[in-house]
């Protein structure tokens, strides 16, 4: 009986003790879903890519890349030249490029797949970039040394791959101390073809005049006697006729004398 009374007295106290098994409410950070990575934000955190950031924004390539990362299954790899890399270019190089060439230059630093440092040794050359020039898609070659050093060759420059700024899918960002120069813009241009020799004016040539040749004189026919020969011919004929008549008369007289 005394035990029952004690339990009844302690029951209200037990109900006031909070349960330690109740889970804590999630904080706002855990509840919020993480968004896609932002290329510009990664570069700003790196602290030495102001020229590249301005170029990304001027060409609006940053918007294109962020949109791709939001809908990408293969991810992207971005090769980020430092400010020192751009300063090592010949003065006026960027300003001499058209807007289309600046876009091509920036996209030449983007590989259309996510590559960790170990995956660079597995790629097959040539490697496509996201840039396109007059001859189609711009490509580069990636090689790895036995010590693990990765080199990127564009046909104009060979650049050692630097330290990573980010290696979490879907975006990998690596620093380099040289700008990747695409061959389609900075490569040696073939010499201009020599102009074809001017063709002479096509004028019709007059046929060459052949000198007159001496024609062989044909003997005059009896009907084509030269002027002045008609009289002598007629006189000759008259004399022959007279001589013939005289001879004929002499012959007749000789015959008559023979009979008489």
Coordinates of C-alpha atoms in Angstrom, one line a residue:
X1 CA 0.0 0.0 0.0
X2 CA 2.8 2.4 0.9
X3 CA 4.6 1.5 -2.4
X4 CA 1.5 2.3 -4.4
X5 CA 1.2 5.7 -2.7
X6 CA 4.9 6.4 -3.5
X7 CA 4.4 5.6 -7.2
X8 CA 1.4 7.9 -7.4
X9 CA 3.4 10.7 -5.9
X10 CA 6.4 10.3 -8.3
X11 CA 4.3 9.9 -11.5
X12 CA 3.9 13.7 -12.1
X13 CA 7.6 14.2 -11.8
X14 CA 8.4 11.5 -14.3
X15 CA 6.0 13.1 -16.8
X16 CA 7.9 16.4 -16.6
X17 CA 11.3 14.9 -17.6
X18 CA 11.9 15.5 -21.4
X19 CA 12.7 12.5 -23.5
X20 CA 16.3 12.3 -24.7
X21 CA 15.4 10.1 -27.6
X22 CA 13.6 12.9 -29.5
X23 CA 15.7 13.7 -32.7
X24 CA 17.0 17.3 -33.1
X25 CA 15.4 19.3 -35.9
X26 CA 17.7 19.7 -39.0
X27 CA 19.5 23.0 -39.4
X28 CA 18.9 25.2 -42.4
X29 CA 22.3 24.2 -43.9
X30 CA 21.6 20.5 -43.9
X31 CA 18.1 21.0 -45.2
X32 CA 19.2 23.1 -48.2
X33 CA 20.3 21.2 -51.2
X34 CA 23.7 22.2 -52.7
X35 CA 23.5 23.9 -56.1
X36 CA 25.8 23.2 -59.2
X37 CA 29.4 24.5 -59.0
X38 CA 30.2 28.0 -60.3
X39 CA 33.3 28.4 -62.4
X40 CA 33.8 32.0 -61.5
X41 CA 33.4 31.3 -57.8
X42 CA 36.1 28.7 -57.9
X43 CA 38.5 31.1 -59.7
X44 CA 37.7 33.9 -57.3
X45 CA 38.5 31.6 -54.4
X46 CA 41.9 30.9 -56.1
X47 CA 42.8 34.5 -55.9
X48 CA 45.1 34.9 -59.0
X49 CA 42.7 34.6 -62.0
X50 CA 41.3 38.1 -62.4
X51 CA 42.2 38.4 -66.1
X52 CA 40.6 35.0 -66.8
X53 CA 37.5 36.0 -64.9
X54 CA 37.2 39.2 -66.9
X55 CA 37.6 37.3 -70.1
X56 CA 35.0 34.7 -69.1
X57 CA 32.5 37.5 -68.3
X58 CA 33.2 39.6 -71.4
X59 CA 32.6 36.6 -73.7
X60 CA 29.8 35.3 -71.5
X61 CA 31.4 31.9 -71.5
X62 CA 30.9 31.7 -67.7
X63 CA 27.2 31.6 -68.2
X64 CA 27.5 28.9 -70.8
X65 CA 29.7 26.7 -68.6
X66 CA 27.5 27.2 -65.5
X67 CA 24.5 26.2 -67.6
X68 CA 26.3 23.1 -68.8
X69 CA 27.3 22.1 -65.3
X70 CA 23.7 22.2 -64.2
X71 CA 22.7 19.7 -66.9
X72 CA 25.9 17.7 -67.4
X73 CA 26.3 13.9 -67.1
X74 CA 30.0 13.9 -68.2
X75 CA 31.1 16.9 -66.3
X76 CA 33.7 19.5 -67.4
X77 CA 37.5 20.0 -66.9
X78 CA 38.6 23.6 -66.9
X79 CA 42.3 24.6 -67.4
X80 CA 42.8 28.0 -65.7
X81 CA 45.7 30.2 -66.7
X82 CA 46.9 32.5 -63.9
X83 CA 47.3 36.3 -64.2
X84 CA 51.0 35.7 -64.7
X85 CA 50.2 33.5 -67.7
X86 CA 48.3 36.2 -69.4
X87 CA 51.0 38.8 -68.6
X88 CA 53.6 36.6 -70.3
X89 CA 51.8 37.0 -73.6
X90 CA 52.9 39.5 -76.2
X91 CA 51.4 42.9 -75.4
X92 CA 48.2 43.5 -77.2
X93 CA 47.6 39.8 -77.9
X94 CA 44.1 39.7 -76.4
X95 CA 43.0 43.1 -77.8
X96 CA 44.0 42.0 -81.3
X97 CA 41.5 39.1 -81.2
X98 CA 38.0 39.4 -82.4
X99 CA 35.2 38.6 -80.1
X100 CA 34.7 35.2 -81.8
X101 CA 38.4 34.4 -81.4
X102 CA 38.3 35.4 -77.7
X103 CA 35.4 33.0 -77.2
X104 CA 37.4 30.3 -79.0
X105 CA 40.4 31.0 -76.8
X106 CA 38.4 30.6 -73.6
X107 CA 36.6 27.4 -74.7
X108 CA 39.9 26.0 -75.8
X109 CA 40.7 25.7 -72.0
X110 CA 37.5 23.5 -71.5
X111 CA 37.5 19.8 -71.9
X112 CA 34.0 18.3 -72.3
X113 CA 34.5 15.6 -69.6
X114 CA 35.4 15.4 -65.9
X115 CA 39.1 14.4 -65.4
X116 CA 40.7 13.6 -62.1
X117 CA 44.5 13.8 -62.0
X118 CA 44.7 10.0 -62.5
X119 CA 42.4 10.1 -65.5
X120 CA 44.7 12.3 -67.5
X121 CA 46.9 9.3 -68.1
X122 CA 44.0 7.4 -69.7
X123 CA 42.9 9.8 -72.4
X124 CA 43.5 9.2 -76.1
X125 CA 45.0 11.8 -78.3
X126 CA 44.0 14.1 -79.8
X127 CA 41.6 15.3 -77.1
X128 CA 38.7 17.5 -78.1
X129 CA 38.1 20.8 -76.5
X130 CA 34.9 22.8 -76.5
X131 CA 36.4 25.3 -79.0
X132 CA 35.8 25.3 -82.7
X133 CA 37.7 27.2 -85.4
X134 CA 37.7 27.4 -89.2
X135 CA 38.9 23.8 -89.5
X136 CA 36.4 22.3 -87.1
X137 CA 36.8 21.3 -83.4
X138 CA 40.1 22.4 -81.8
X139 CA 42.1 19.6 -80.3
X140 CA 45.2 19.2 -78.1
X141 CA 47.5 16.4 -76.9
X142 CA 47.9 15.3 -73.3
X143 CA 50.9 13.2 -72.2
X144 CA 52.0 11.9 -68.8
X145 CA 55.5 11.3 -67.7
X146 CA 56.5 8.3 -65.5
X147 CA 56.7 10.6 -62.5
X148 CA 53.1 11.7 -63.0
X149 CA 53.6 15.1 -64.6
X150 CA 50.9 15.9 -67.1
X151 CA 51.8 18.1 -70.1
X152 CA 49.3 19.7 -72.5
X153 CA 50.5 20.4 -76.1
X154 CA 48.5 22.7 -78.4
X155 CA 50.9 22.6 -81.4
X156 CA 52.0 26.1 -80.4
X157 CA 53.0 25.7 -76.8
X158 CA 53.5 22.8 -74.3
X159 CA 52.1 23.6 -70.8
X160 CA 52.7 21.6 -67.6
X161 CA 49.5 21.0 -65.7
X162 CA 49.5 22.7 -62.4
X163 CA 47.8 22.0 -59.1
X164 CA 44.1 21.4 -58.9
X165 CA 41.7 24.0 -57.6
X166 CA 38.7 21.6 -57.6
X167 CA 38.3 17.9 -58.3
X168 CA 34.7 17.2 -57.3
X169 CA 32.3 16.0 -59.9
X170 CA 31.0 17.5 -62.1
X171 CA 33.8 20.2 -62.3
X172 CA 37.5 19.8 -62.2
X173 CA 39.7 23.0 -62.3
X174 CA 43.5 23.0 -62.8
X175 CA 45.9 25.9 -62.7
X176 CA 48.5 26.5 -65.4
X177 CA 51.2 29.1 -65.8
X178 CA 50.9 29.5 -69.5
X179 CA 47.9 30.3 -71.7
X180 CA 46.8 27.4 -74.0
X181 CA 47.1 28.9 -77.5
X182 CA 45.0 27.2 -80.2
X183 CA 46.8 26.4 -83.4
X184 CA 43.9 27.7 -85.5
X185 CA 44.5 31.2 -84.2
X186 CA 48.2 31.3 -83.2
X187 CA 49.7 28.6 -85.4
X188 CA 52.0 29.3 -88.3
X189 CA 50.1 30.3 -91.4
X190 CA 51.0 28.7 -94.7
X191 CA 52.7 31.1 -97.1
X192 CA 50.4 32.9 -99.5
X193 CA 50.3 31.4 -102.9
X194 CA 52.1 33.4 -105.6
X195 CA 49.8 35.2 -107.9
X196 CA 49.3 33.6 -111.2
X197 CA 51.1 35.4 -114.1
X198 CA 48.8 37.7 -116.0
X199 CA 47.7 36.1 -119.2
X200 CA 48.6 38.1 -122.4
X201 CA 45.7 39.9 -124.1
X202 CA 44.1 37.6 -126.6
X203 CA 44.1 39.6 -129.8
X204 CA 43.3 38.1 -133.1
X205 CA 46.4 38.1 -135.2
X206 CA 46.0 39.1 -138.9
X207 CA 47.1 36.3 -141.1
X208 CA 50.7 36.8 -142.4
X209 CA 50.9 38.2 -145.9
X210 CA 52.7 35.8 -148.2
X211 CA 54.9 37.5 -150.7
X212 CA 53.7 37.1 -154.2
X213 CA 55.4 34.2 -156.0
X214 CA 56.5 34.5 -159.7
X215 CA 54.0 32.5 -161.6
X216 CA 55.3 30.3 -164.4
X217 CA 54.5 32.0 -167.8
X218 CA 52.4 29.9 -170.0
X219 CA 52.9 30.1 -173.7
X220 CA 50.3 32.3 -175.3
X221 CA 47.7 30.4 -177.2
X222 CA 46.8 31.2 -180.7
X223 CA 43.7 32.9 -179.5
X224 CA 45.6 34.9 -176.9
X225 CA 48.2 36.6 -179.1
X226 CA 49.6 39.8 -177.6
X227 CA 48.6 43.0 -179.0
X228 CA 50.5 44.0 -182.1
X229 CA 51.2 40.5 -183.3
X230 CA 48.0 40.2 -185.3
X231 CA 49.3 42.1 -188.3
X232 CA 52.6 40.2 -188.8
X233 CA 50.8 36.9 -188.5
X234 CA 48.3 37.9 -191.2
X235 CA 51.1 39.1 -193.5
X236 CA 53.0 35.9 -193.1
X237 CA 49.9 33.9 -194.0
X238 CA 49.3 35.9 -197.2
X239 CA 52.9 35.4 -198.4
X240 CA 52.7 31.7 -197.8
X241 CA 49.4 31.5 -199.7
X242 CA 51.0 33.4 -202.7
X243 CA 54.1 31.2 -202.8
X244 CA 51.9 28.1 -202.8
X245 CA 49.8 29.4 -205.7
X246 CA 52.9 30.2 -207.7
X247 CA 54.4 26.7 -207.1
X248 CA 51.1 25.2 -208.1
X249 CA 51.0 27.2 -211.3
X250 CA 54.6 26.2 -212.2
X251 CA 53.8 22.6 -211.7
X252 CA 50.7 22.7 -213.9
X253 CA 52.7 24.3 -216.7
X254 CA 55.4 21.7 -216.5
X255 CA 52.8 18.9 -216.8
X256 CA 51.2 20.5 -219.8
X257 CA 54.5 20.9 -221.5
X258 CA 55.2 17.3 -221.0
X259 CA 52.1 16.2 -222.9
X260 CA 52.4 18.7 -225.7

